[in-house]
Structure formats: structure tokens, C-alpha cells
Amino acid sequence: MKRILINNIGYDSLCSKRAILQATEPVTPLGFAVVNDSTGEEEFCGELCKSGPVAHWNKGDFWVMDFSDFCPNADVNYSDYYYLRVKTEEGSVESTVFQIYGSVIEFSTISSVVYYFKGQRATGEWEEKDRRIPFRGEKEGTVDIHGGWFDATGDVGVHITLMSHGTWFNPQEASLSAYVFYRMLDLLKENTSPWYNIFARRLLDEATYGANWLMRLRTERGTFYKFGPGRFNAYEPTEKNRMVGFEYRRASAKFAADKAKNETVTDEDYESSFRAGGGYAIAALAAAARYPYPTAEYSGMEFLDAARRSYLFLEEHNAEFTNDGKWNLVDTFTALDAAVELYKSSGEVGFLLRARALAEDMQKRYVAVDGDKGYLAADDGDRPYFHASDEGTPIVALLNYCGIENDREKRGAAIELAEKVMRFALHITGEVENPFGYARMYCQHSDGTRRTQFFFPHKTELSPWWQGDNARILSLSAAARYTASYTSDKELAKALGVYADNQINWVLGLNPFDTCMLEGAGHRNIDYFFENKYDFISAPGGIVNGITGGIDDEDGIEFIMKPTDNPEIVDNWRWAEQWVPHASWYLYALMLKKI
């Protein structure tokens, strides 16, 4: 097999441009050309660079083609189609066609991803039940928390986090989604392009839908219900599976928590900490105060007052709602984004001071590794922060803080911290053969061992949960792009731009499986089979979990696209299930390219 792997959508004119020749048979490349599909003219020529073996991937040999210097149509929003031709001693190989112009990825995909969220709204029979929904367990009464977005292809529940038992691994889910829509609106304000007038109104519609839901999700004292209605039980009748869920806070593992017999369920088990989705719920409500819209069910002052009250309550009581009874890095950076948004909407200096204190806390969590690079500690020691969906989030939050900080020394310190952390990310990504530029991680396994590797570990405190990393690498793409916009180091900015582009390329098809993981775009989209049934059909505009390490070898690589003979794999959710964090981080990463 010989094939050319590309970003299936195309390449922005002024960004880096890479493609890869993949071969599982002997081949001797002689050179490559970018060919105009309309004229047949070779408009750019270059040499291929051979890569050595990549970990234990066993996916053939790879040659990298770099045509970043080919920059047609930089100032327009259309172009001819192109394809790549590789000349070899054995014959030529050609890619599928793609486009190159100003912002092709943004213009070709961003609208469909926003529409994906509209399609994921919890409406119909689920919405009707959620208007008067009981609690799982012995807690009495009902609440109206209708709204929000279905969590994943196979989960009709609505959650602001799923794994609050995970200490350092709480994923930021539907509350982050609502917040991202408001951040996109902020970023579009800096863009004068007429293309975004109607699009901005669609963003406002989706953001307001999320804010209305978060207001209903608030408890009387100001926290939020972390598990909304339903949880995985899609085949049960709506009357049985639509309940507000809980999770034992002191249990160390998900499945131990499910079977716990000696714990008493309290109100705190139903409610969120900052890290369990509460931080981004507050941030979204604070941002909503700046964006009136006809479908808003509350005034701007009501949104702001709710956000303020929730923040002040959790600031004092946050540890009571965590699984380990104390703050960690995830609480810090989610609270930081909440404080930033509260300051932007209220102008109250107290929230600027709170943001400063949280940024300083992040400074204290920095662990130097070598000279001008290092990582952030997840705990009060030196445990490395790594994450399956939000690894870049601390840096994005830190740079959001820079946007409100007028003290040059404090702002400079925050930027310097972002630079150091992202230099470390670049270092571990480039320390081994890595022709795709995939964002590698420095992680700690459940036995305490630490190592750098490509994909999220199978054995952590979350075991047996592990899945594809698309949200993780997209969050790092956002962090890289954001840091590049702040740094004065031109070489660092260039390297971060390439790093950011590589993650987007991977999701959109430039990967060893030649698959575009954005449904309805590109080619070879994966199907989700569940117990050998194709019932959880993917939605256009959604992004699947993605590629993982090998099933039995974490240094391997896997992407199961169809049923196998392995009796332990009755479904391929780890790879094929769509999840809202992937789509949220894709949107955020693309918008941060605009600054």
C-alpha cells in the first residue's frame, strides 16, 4: 500500500502545510509536486524527508512533505483545487484533492460544528421529562433542569462533568461548551469581516440556550447539578433513566463508587465543585450578562448576579464538593476563567484581585524540568498535569487572564509561564520520531511511574476508562496558538503555530488511518457500533473520540472502525463515539487562530 495522507479539508494559505507519504511496501520517493487540479500544472515542487519508525505503530514507513512556502489565495475565501503527486522509482502516487486559501478550514467546517450542537440539544421526549425530574437515590423532590446538549453519541444524558471522582481528570463538558460560544463571540468582536454577521447571531442563539439551561441547573445555594438527566441508559424508557445523578465524593475509582455500600449520599454528592464543571458554568453565566438576546429567559443582571453568588459560594466551600477535600490545579484554572469573566462583565476590582491570586497559584505549581521549560503540577507536589480532554486548558485560562491584567509585571509573569509550559510540550513532542507532530504527553500511571508517550495511558486512577485524545490535542492546539499570539519570541511563535496546525490536521485526516474524524467531512469517517448494532448514529459536524494507543501495547496505535473477532470489544466507543468536548475545543482552537 502506498498513499498520501493530507488534511482532507485543505490548508490555510498562511499556515504551515504538511502531508505524508505512507508506504507498507518498498518505495523510493524522488520528489513531490502540488498540482492544480484544473490545469494539471505543477505549481510547487519539493523533496520528501524520511522518518524513522514511530514507537510501535507498525503502520509502514513515512515520508514528510512540507509545502508551507506555497501560499496562494491568501486574501480570498475561494481557490482552485489541488492535489499532491509523489514521483517514485516505482511510479507515481496521487492524493485526493484539497483547497488552499485564506481560512479554508474555518470557512469549510466551523458552521457545521455549530450546527452539530443545535442537533444535540436535549429536546423531544427528553426535554419533556426533564421539566420535572426526580433524583437518583433517596433524595426527594423534582427539579426543572431541561435544556443542555446530549453528552455523546451513546449518552443522552446532559452533564457538566462525568468523572468527578477522578481528582485531576474531571472533564469539562456542557458548561465549557456554553462558555466557548461566548468566547467565540468575544474573539469575533476583534474581526471586522462581514462574513460573521449572521454566524455571530447563531452563536448567540446557542450560547443563550446554554446559559438558560445553566440557570436552571443552579441549586438554591449556588452550586450546579453535575450529572444532568440520564446516564448511559439510552435503551431504558425515559421514565426510568431521566434522573439527576450523584457520585460518591470520597470514592477513589468510578466502579468502586458505583458499588459503594458504606457511604451516605448527601446533597454534596449531586453538586459540583469548580473542577466538576462549576467553574465554567459560572464563566458562561458571567459572559451571558454581556450578550443580551431575545431568547434569554433572564436579564443581564440576573445572569451576573447568579454567577457572582455561585462564585462566592464555591470560593468558600469548594473543597466540600471535591472528591479529595481540597483544591488542585483543575479547581484553580476553572475558577480563574470564572473570575476573569466576572471581572469583564462587572468591572469589580475584587474579581481582578481574585484572578491575580489564582494566576499566582498556578505560578507556584510550575515544576522546572530543564532551563526555560517545565510543566504544571496537578497537585500540591510535582505530579504532572495531563488530561484526556483538557490538557491545554490551564494555559488558555492563564492567557485569558492576561487579557484583563494591566499590571505589566504580573502580565509578563503569566506570559512567561505559558511560554515555559508550551516549550516543554514542544520538547516532548519532538524528542522522538514523530512525523505527524502529534502532541505527546508527560504522564503518571497508576503505579506511580512517569513517562512521555503519545496517547492517554490505559492505567490511571480512571481505569478502565481511556479513549481517543481529540479534545486533548485540540485544547493543546488552542493553547499553542494563544501562546504564539502573546510571545515576543518569533522562533517559539513559529514552532507553536506548526504544533497547533498539526493537531487540527490529525483530526481532519492527516493520520496513519487516513480518516477524517469530523463526521460528514473528508473521507473514511468512522461508524460507531454498539454491541454489533449501528444504533448510535453519528451526527454531522460532530468529532469522534479518536485514535488511541494499542489495546495491549500503549506504545502501539489503534483505531477500530468495524467489528472485530476480539470478544472484549463489543463496541468501539473508545474510538468512534462523538463527545461534546471534542467539538467545543475544535471551535475554540479555530477561533484562537484569529487573534
XYZ file of C-alpha atoms in Angstrom:
595
model
C 0.000 0.000 0.000
C 1.161 3.489 -0.885
C -0.970 6.536 -0.117
C -0.655 10.245 0.607
C -2.126 11.440 3.883
C -3.454 15.006 3.933
C -5.733 17.336 5.829
C -8.894 16.310 3.987
C -10.332 19.821 4.057
C -7.264 21.756 2.945
C -4.747 24.240 4.258
C -4.990 27.882 5.271
C -2.755 29.912 2.970
C -0.533 31.476 5.620
C -0.279 28.463 7.953
C 2.061 25.505 7.830
C 1.259 22.819 5.268
C 2.296 19.200 5.608
C 1.385 15.904 4.038
C 2.827 12.417 4.492
C 3.555 9.549 2.143
C 2.707 6.276 3.910
C 4.005 3.008 2.465
C 3.788 -0.573 3.664
C 5.794 -1.802 0.688
C 9.220 -0.834 -0.673
C 9.242 2.564 -2.337
C 11.912 5.064 -3.393
C 10.489 8.609 -3.497
C 12.086 11.053 -5.942
C 10.145 14.222 -5.126
C 6.668 15.687 -4.834
C 4.606 18.384 -6.508
C 1.483 20.400 -5.704
C -0.668 20.111 -8.830
C -3.515 22.417 -9.866
C -6.453 20.085 -10.478
C -7.978 22.371 -13.131
C -4.889 22.996 -15.232
C -2.698 19.995 -14.442
C 0.192 22.379 -13.789
C 2.738 21.612 -11.097
C 2.730 24.847 -9.071
C 5.170 23.838 -6.315
C 7.822 21.134 -6.061
C 9.801 19.793 -3.132
C 11.707 16.892 -1.582
C 10.425 14.304 0.864
C 12.002 13.766 4.287
C 12.137 10.152 5.543
C 11.022 9.465 9.115
C 12.276 6.583 11.201
C 9.926 4.076 12.899
C 7.333 5.673 15.196
C 7.052 3.949 18.590
C 5.359 0.552 17.996
C 2.861 1.835 15.465
C 3.702 -0.650 12.703
C 1.863 1.407 10.114
C 4.530 1.365 7.442
C 7.132 3.940 6.561
C 6.501 7.675 6.487
C 7.952 10.499 4.400
C 7.077 14.105 5.261
C 6.258 16.687 2.567
C 6.380 20.336 3.608
C 4.886 22.900 1.232
C 4.376 25.721 3.723
C 6.031 28.161 1.314
C 3.236 27.630 -1.221
C 0.756 30.365 -0.252
C -1.848 31.048 -2.978
C -5.119 32.910 -2.379
C -4.065 34.333 0.975
C -6.593 37.163 0.898
C -9.604 35.393 -0.617
C -12.095 32.794 0.501
C -12.049 30.508 -2.507
C -9.482 28.709 -4.631
C -8.874 26.090 -7.239
C -8.477 22.526 -6.083
C -5.056 20.951 -5.758
C -3.625 17.505 -5.243
C -0.211 16.133 -4.360
C 1.781 13.927 -6.686
C 4.727 11.909 -5.405
C 7.156 10.604 -8.002
C 8.899 7.363 -7.105
C 11.108 4.876 -8.891
C 8.133 2.508 -8.813
C 5.654 5.009 -10.297
C 3.653 8.000 -9.060
C 1.177 8.314 -6.188
C -1.522 10.975 -6.036
C -3.608 12.336 -3.169
C -7.247 13.283 -3.132
C -7.995 16.918 -3.926
C -7.979 19.732 -1.397
C -8.098 23.517 -1.303
C -5.669 26.198 -0.177
C -6.975 29.657 0.619
C -7.226 32.282 3.357
C -9.132 30.418 6.084
C -10.351 27.295 4.323
C -10.575 25.118 7.447
C -12.592 27.695 9.323
C -14.961 28.502 6.456
C -15.445 24.857 5.455
C -16.102 23.334 8.888
C -16.938 25.786 11.650
C -20.576 26.270 10.673
C -21.283 22.530 10.631
C -19.757 22.077 14.091
C -22.006 24.819 15.492
C -24.990 23.137 13.829
C -23.894 19.890 15.488
C -24.636 21.488 18.851
C -28.081 22.567 17.745
C -28.729 18.956 16.732
C -27.504 17.760 20.133
C -29.977 19.848 22.115
C -31.855 17.687 24.611
C -35.315 18.147 23.122
C -38.338 15.949 22.427
C -39.327 13.321 24.977
C -36.142 14.015 26.966
C -36.897 17.707 27.349
C -40.462 16.981 28.410
C -39.299 14.621 31.151
C -36.511 16.960 32.255
C -39.006 19.696 33.140
C -39.925 17.700 36.242
C -37.156 15.287 37.002
C -36.532 13.256 40.185
C -33.236 12.363 41.837
C -31.428 9.074 41.716
C -31.124 7.626 45.205
C -33.165 8.646 48.264
C -33.245 12.418 47.709
C -36.854 13.540 47.375
C -38.463 16.122 45.116
C -38.108 17.116 41.489
C -36.385 19.930 39.606
C -36.773 21.560 36.213
C -33.388 21.346 34.503
C -34.452 20.908 30.901
C -32.003 22.010 28.261
C -28.335 21.438 27.551
C -26.734 19.162 24.980
C -26.627 15.371 24.852
C -23.203 14.377 26.112
C -22.149 11.844 23.496
C -23.334 9.607 20.680
C -24.260 6.853 23.122
C -25.174 9.026 26.105
C -28.407 11.019 26.065
C -27.520 12.426 29.475
C -26.599 16.084 29.940
C -23.562 16.679 32.161
C -21.149 19.412 33.167
C -18.675 16.709 34.138
C -18.715 12.929 34.149
C -15.843 11.858 36.346
C -15.822 13.966 39.473
C -14.243 11.033 41.313
C -11.163 11.427 39.136
C -9.438 14.181 41.157
C -7.208 15.543 38.388
C -9.203 14.197 35.453
C -12.595 15.928 35.640
C -13.553 16.600 32.005
C -15.130 19.989 31.349
C -18.255 19.197 29.352
C -21.501 21.047 28.613
C -20.742 24.102 30.770
C -17.473 24.528 28.847
C -19.479 24.322 25.621
C -21.726 27.208 26.668
C -18.675 29.221 27.703
C -16.862 28.554 24.415
C -19.737 30.053 22.430
C -19.366 33.275 24.402
C -15.579 33.246 23.970
C -16.074 32.851 20.238
C -18.257 35.940 20.274
C -15.563 37.857 22.160
C -12.955 36.814 19.608
C -15.190 37.695 16.660
C -15.538 41.236 18.010
C -11.901 41.710 17.067
C -12.605 40.620 13.493
C -14.216 43.092 11.087
C -15.017 40.521 8.406
C -18.603 40.830 7.109
C -18.778 37.047 6.839
C -19.640 36.707 10.516
C -22.751 38.865 10.981
C -25.275 36.032 10.718
C -22.870 33.493 12.179
C -22.480 35.605 15.310
C -26.252 35.578 15.783
C -26.243 31.799 15.526
C -23.514 31.688 18.164
C -25.623 33.952 20.370
C -28.582 31.637 19.948
C -26.561 28.592 21.021
C -24.784 30.421 23.839
C -28.069 31.744 25.226
C -29.612 28.284 25.056
C -26.729 27.058 27.192
C -26.952 29.959 29.650
C -30.700 29.451 30.171
C -30.052 25.807 30.966
C -27.226 26.590 33.400
C -29.518 28.949 35.315
C -31.959 26.098 35.779
C -29.112 23.785 36.742
C -28.152 26.005 39.706
C -29.023 24.775 43.157
C -30.502 27.026 45.825
C -27.122 27.635 47.411
C -25.341 28.348 44.144
C -23.662 25.131 43.017
C -24.777 23.201 39.926
C -26.038 19.661 39.451
C -23.079 17.927 37.838
C -24.896 14.927 36.352
C -27.946 16.018 34.493
C -30.706 13.703 33.395
C -29.860 10.213 32.288
C -26.544 8.458 32.233
C -25.735 5.876 29.562
C -29.103 4.119 29.815
C -30.302 5.013 26.348
C -32.241 1.766 25.939
C -34.312 2.242 29.092
C -37.636 4.087 28.944
C -37.341 7.821 29.542
C -39.387 7.485 32.725
C -36.680 5.265 34.220
C -33.426 6.854 33.122
C -34.101 10.601 33.402
C -32.864 11.354 36.909
C -30.408 13.760 38.481
C -27.420 11.580 39.224
C -24.857 11.608 42.032
C -21.354 10.325 42.593
C -19.789 9.456 45.922
C -17.197 12.140 46.524
C -14.741 10.089 48.541
C -14.588 7.027 46.285
C -11.265 6.602 44.519
C -12.488 4.882 41.368
C -15.626 5.041 39.268
C -16.607 1.406 39.520
C -15.840 1.250 43.212
C -18.105 4.268 43.589
C -20.914 2.521 41.756
C -20.719 -0.402 44.182
C -20.037 1.513 47.381
C -22.151 0.260 50.278
C -20.819 2.147 53.257
C -21.314 5.749 52.151
C -24.263 8.006 52.763
C -25.445 10.111 49.845
C -25.649 13.799 50.740
C -26.614 16.863 48.721
C -22.912 17.485 48.046
C -22.757 14.235 46.051
C -25.167 15.679 43.486
C -23.482 19.066 43.200
C -20.401 20.498 41.563
C -17.091 21.925 42.649
C -15.151 24.342 40.468
C -13.338 21.409 38.880
C -16.555 19.424 38.352
C -17.947 21.853 35.770
C -18.919 24.618 38.188
C -16.118 26.954 37.131
C -17.160 27.066 33.501
C -20.840 27.249 34.416
C -20.029 30.453 36.318
C -17.861 31.752 33.476
C -20.647 31.184 30.940
C -23.262 32.938 33.099
C -20.947 35.877 33.698
C -20.328 36.189 29.958
C -24.079 35.940 29.264
C -24.534 39.200 31.159
C -22.702 40.989 28.302
C -24.733 39.458 25.495
C -28.481 40.150 25.531
C -30.509 38.034 23.132
C -34.275 37.686 22.548
C -34.425 34.069 23.761
C -32.723 34.848 27.082
C -35.030 33.891 29.955
C -33.161 36.155 32.370
C -31.846 39.688 32.298
C -28.160 40.509 32.121
C -28.174 41.489 35.789
C -29.806 38.188 36.725
C -27.119 36.226 34.864
C -24.388 38.299 36.504
C -25.873 38.061 39.986
C -26.200 34.272 39.662
C -22.586 33.972 38.506
C -21.345 36.225 41.312
C -23.263 34.366 44.014
C -22.139 30.968 42.726
C -18.511 32.052 42.589
C -18.524 33.473 46.109
C -20.187 30.365 47.499
C -17.749 27.962 45.851
C -14.793 30.141 46.731
C -15.602 29.443 50.374
C -16.960 25.898 50.122
C -15.312 24.372 47.053
C -13.310 21.747 48.970
C -16.532 20.341 50.442
C -17.673 19.330 46.945
C -14.440 17.732 45.725
C -13.664 14.045 45.970
C -10.464 14.615 47.971
C -11.485 17.573 50.105
C -9.011 20.129 48.762
C -8.222 22.391 45.807
C -5.995 21.307 42.940
C -4.868 22.748 39.604
C -8.189 21.992 37.887
C -10.103 23.979 40.510
C -7.587 26.797 40.096
C -7.758 27.244 36.330
C -11.533 26.783 36.086
C -12.016 29.327 38.875
C -9.558 31.624 37.068
C -11.638 31.693 33.889
C -14.742 32.305 36.029
C -13.078 35.235 37.820
C -11.898 36.705 34.508
C -15.409 36.634 33.057
C -16.891 38.120 36.222
C -14.411 40.989 36.053
C -15.123 41.576 32.354
C -18.867 41.762 32.989
C -18.935 43.554 36.349
C -15.786 45.678 36.363
C -15.482 44.829 40.063
C -11.844 45.027 41.085
C -12.362 42.225 43.589
C -12.593 39.729 40.741
C -9.399 41.074 39.174
C -7.672 40.553 42.528
C -9.074 37.030 42.733
C -7.839 36.309 39.208
C -4.371 37.573 40.169
C -4.274 35.286 43.188
C -5.307 32.277 41.105
C -2.688 33.074 38.450
C -0.094 33.290 41.223
C -1.240 29.893 42.483
C -0.540 28.498 39.019
C 2.945 30.016 39.180
C 3.569 28.074 42.397
C 2.569 24.845 40.657
C 5.269 25.208 37.996
C 7.894 22.445 38.029
C 11.072 23.268 36.110
C 12.496 20.433 34.042
C 15.327 21.972 32.066
C 16.227 25.640 31.782
C 13.321 27.530 30.234
C 10.813 24.697 30.143
C 8.738 22.671 32.575
C 5.207 21.587 33.452
C 2.365 22.388 35.828
C 1.776 20.130 38.832
C -1.757 18.831 39.212
C -1.439 18.558 42.993
C 0.491 20.355 45.749
C 3.609 18.379 44.867
C 5.109 17.587 41.467
C 2.571 15.219 39.912
C 2.433 16.214 36.216
C -0.842 17.582 34.961
C -2.046 15.619 31.962
C -5.597 15.115 30.819
C -7.705 13.196 28.322
C -9.668 16.235 27.165
C -8.432 19.488 28.733
C -4.646 19.371 28.775
C -4.237 22.799 27.211
C -6.911 24.456 29.334
C -4.650 25.848 32.119
C -2.625 27.817 29.568
C -5.725 29.110 27.787
C -7.167 30.269 31.124
C -3.876 31.906 32.087
C -3.783 33.877 28.834
C -7.427 34.869 29.207
C -6.287 36.414 32.487
C -3.610 38.345 30.596
C -6.417 39.973 28.664
C -7.686 41.763 31.799
C -4.375 42.330 33.604
C -2.965 45.868 33.337
C -0.014 45.321 35.667
C 2.872 44.773 33.249
C 4.934 42.694 35.689
C 2.117 40.308 36.560
C 1.035 40.038 32.924
C 4.606 39.325 31.878
C 4.954 36.615 34.512
C 1.822 34.873 33.223
C 3.041 35.001 29.629
C 6.439 33.661 30.679
C 4.767 30.735 32.457
C 2.741 29.923 29.345
C 5.928 30.025 27.252
C 7.754 27.642 29.608
C 4.936 25.110 29.677
C 4.499 25.192 25.913
C 8.253 24.861 25.350
C 8.076 21.654 27.372
C 5.125 20.498 25.236
C 7.194 21.144 22.108
C 10.171 19.334 23.638
C 8.382 16.092 24.494
C 6.577 16.139 21.146
C 9.853 16.399 19.254
C 12.105 14.189 21.366
C 11.221 11.043 19.370
C 10.378 10.245 15.759
C 7.047 11.958 15.251
C 6.374 12.785 11.596
C 2.792 13.846 12.296
C 3.798 16.242 15.075
C 1.244 14.599 17.369
C 1.107 16.285 20.793
C 2.756 13.842 23.183
C 2.234 13.925 26.963
C 4.230 13.571 30.161
C 2.077 11.370 32.358
C 1.933 9.342 35.544
C 0.499 5.828 35.585
C -1.491 4.396 38.479
C 1.610 2.590 39.787
C 3.411 5.932 40.124
C 5.725 5.546 37.140
C 6.164 8.581 34.895
C 6.964 8.668 31.213
C 6.372 10.528 27.991
C 4.115 8.855 25.437
C 1.757 9.545 22.559
C -1.677 8.644 23.918
C -3.600 8.742 27.191
C -2.498 5.881 29.468
C -4.674 2.829 29.980
C -3.783 2.534 33.652
C -4.540 5.630 35.675
C -6.854 6.432 38.565
C -9.609 6.422 35.921
C -9.022 2.834 34.734
C -10.606 1.149 32.883
C -11.638 4.425 31.233
C -9.414 5.576 28.370
C -10.292 6.781 24.910
C -9.084 8.792 21.936
C -7.436 12.129 22.619
C -9.051 14.506 20.129
C -10.273 17.019 22.722
C -6.880 16.866 24.442
C -4.846 17.649 21.347
C -7.330 20.306 20.210
C -7.068 22.025 23.604
C -3.284 21.998 23.157
C -3.709 23.440 19.671
C -5.687 26.285 21.250
C -3.044 26.793 23.949
C -0.240 26.829 21.370
C -1.983 29.310 19.102
C -2.851 31.570 22.042
C 0.709 31.500 23.408
C 2.091 32.279 19.954
C -0.060 35.417 19.879
C 1.456 36.671 23.156
C 5.109 35.692 22.947
C 7.781 38.042 21.625
C 9.991 35.052 20.732
C 9.472 34.707 16.968
C 11.039 31.251 16.754
C 8.813 29.981 19.547
C 5.752 31.532 17.901
C 6.554 29.797 14.604
C 7.098 26.418 16.282
C 3.845 26.766 18.217
C 1.974 27.633 15.023
C 3.187 24.422 13.380
C 2.359 22.432 16.535
C -1.164 23.898 16.581
C -1.715 23.153 12.879
C -0.523 19.561 13.297
C -3.286 18.770 15.805
C -6.001 20.161 13.532
C -4.506 18.241 10.602
C -4.552 14.988 12.602
C -8.259 15.316 13.379
C -9.097 16.209 9.772
C -7.402 13.228 8.175
C -3.617 13.577 8.327
C -3.129 10.473 10.455
C -1.967 6.878 9.830
C -5.552 5.635 9.347
C -6.332 8.171 6.599
C -9.585 9.049 8.374
C -11.281 12.394 8.877
C -12.714 12.354 12.391
C -15.164 15.207 11.760
C -18.372 13.487 10.662
C -19.654 14.484 7.232
C -16.344 15.977 6.110
C -13.394 14.475 4.285
C -13.316 10.735 3.779
C -13.311 7.431 5.682
C -15.484 8.666 8.570
C -15.732 6.009 11.283
C -19.043 4.352 12.257
C -19.949 3.673 15.884
C -21.069 0.110 16.535
C -22.501 -0.802 19.927
C -22.809 -4.482 20.747
C -22.546 -5.034 16.991
C -25.532 -2.765 16.380
C -25.287 0.517 14.475
C -27.830 2.287 16.647
C -25.866 5.285 17.931
C -25.503 7.003 14.582
C -23.003 9.846 14.395
C -24.267 13.365 13.772
C -22.822 15.625 11.045
C -20.414 18.179 12.480
C -19.513 16.058 15.497
C -15.998 14.847 16.254
C -15.273 11.327 17.475
C -13.011 10.306 20.352
C -10.124 9.468 18.052
C -7.027 7.341 17.862
C -5.563 5.589 20.914
C -2.553 3.572 21.923
C -2.676 -0.109 21.107
C -5.127 -2.261 23.019
C -2.356 -4.362 24.568
C 0.594 -2.038 23.955
C 0.390 1.631 24.881
C 3.282 2.375 22.540
C 1.216 0.960 19.686
C -1.675 2.644 17.887
C -5.308 1.679 17.299
C -8.488 2.933 15.638
C -11.143 0.230 15.413
C -13.515 1.133 12.598
C -15.581 -2.080 12.334
C -16.493 -5.134 14.469
C -13.608 -7.451 15.265
C -13.143 -11.021 16.467
C -11.941 -9.751 19.847
C -14.691 -10.783 22.331
C -13.681 -7.943 24.660
C -14.547 -5.290 22.057
C -18.311 -5.435 21.682
C -18.388 -1.785 20.713
C -15.871 0.799 19.546
C -16.834 3.718 21.774
C -13.204 4.451 22.677
C -12.589 5.464 19.074
C -15.911 6.201 17.378
C -18.165 7.891 19.919
C -18.750 11.611 19.449
C -18.397 13.754 22.587
C -19.149 17.440 23.123
C -15.658 18.395 24.445
C -14.089 17.456 21.101
C -16.384 19.815 19.225
C -16.001 22.581 21.830
C -12.220 22.530 21.660
C -12.260 22.392 17.868
C -14.288 25.610 17.775
C -12.118 27.289 20.409
C -8.891 26.328 18.633
C -10.103 27.689 15.302
C -11.262 30.960 16.822
C -7.961 31.477 18.631
C -6.262 31.412 15.233
C -7.925 34.756 14.568
C -6.113 36.751 17.240
